[in-house]
């Protein structure tokens, strides 16, 4: 195992633990407003995943992990927009039925 791969794995594991703890500490009442703000961060993750998947280093593992990252980040972006749209629909005035 190379030093670069070992460093990347350590960063990934630490980021996973920190992300899990941060998300667990968010109360349910704040989850929906924070989801709309997190869409920008997920968009950056999509760009980063595309750069990794389509970079000049065409190792099969890199392309597979990049593709998985693109898919998961896009699911997060689309889900965030769906949740935000549902939240905004709650604040619209209902039209009177004629």
CSV table of C-alpha atoms in Angstrom, one decimal, residues 28-64:
chain,number,residue,atom,x,y,z
A,28,UNK,CA,-35.0,17.6,13.1
A,29,UNK,CA,-36.5,21.1,13.0
A,30,UNK,CA,-33.4,22.5,11.4
A,31,UNK,CA,-32.9,19.6,8.9
A,32,UNK,CA,-35.1,20.9,6.1
A,33,UNK,CA,-33.7,24.5,6.0
A,34,UNK,CA,-30.1,23.2,6.2
A,35,UNK,CA,-30.9,20.8,3.3
A,36,UNK,CA,-31.5,23.7,1.0
A,37,UNK,CA,-28.2,25.3,2.0
A,38,UNK,CA,-26.3,22.0,1.6
A,39,UNK,CA,-27.2,21.8,-2.1
A,40,UNK,CA,-24.4,24.2,-3.0
A,41,UNK,CA,-21.9,22.0,-1.1
A,42,UNK,CA,-23.2,18.9,-2.9
A,43,UNK,CA,-22.9,20.7,-6.2
A,44,UNK,CA,-19.2,21.3,-5.5
A,45,UNK,CA,-18.9,17.6,-4.6
A,46,UNK,CA,-20.4,16.7,-8.1
A,47,UNK,CA,-17.8,18.9,-9.8
A,48,UNK,CA,-15.0,17.3,-7.7
A,49,UNK,CA,-16.3,13.8,-8.5
A,50,UNK,CA,-16.4,14.6,-12.2
A,51,UNK,CA,-12.8,15.8,-12.1
A,52,UNK,CA,-11.8,12.6,-10.3
A,53,UNK,CA,-13.7,10.3,-12.6
A,54,UNK,CA,-12.6,12.0,-15.8
A,55,UNK,CA,-9.1,12.9,-14.9
A,56,UNK,CA,-5.9,11.9,-16.7
A,57,UNK,CA,-5.3,9.0,-14.3
A,58,UNK,CA,-7.4,6.3,-15.9
A,59,UNK,CA,-7.1,3.6,-13.2
A,60,UNK,CA,-10.2,1.5,-13.1
A,61,UNK,CA,-10.7,2.0,-9.3
A,62,UNK,CA,-10.5,5.8,-9.7
A,63,UNK,CA,-13.1,5.8,-12.4
A,64,UNK,CA,-15.5,3.5,-10.4
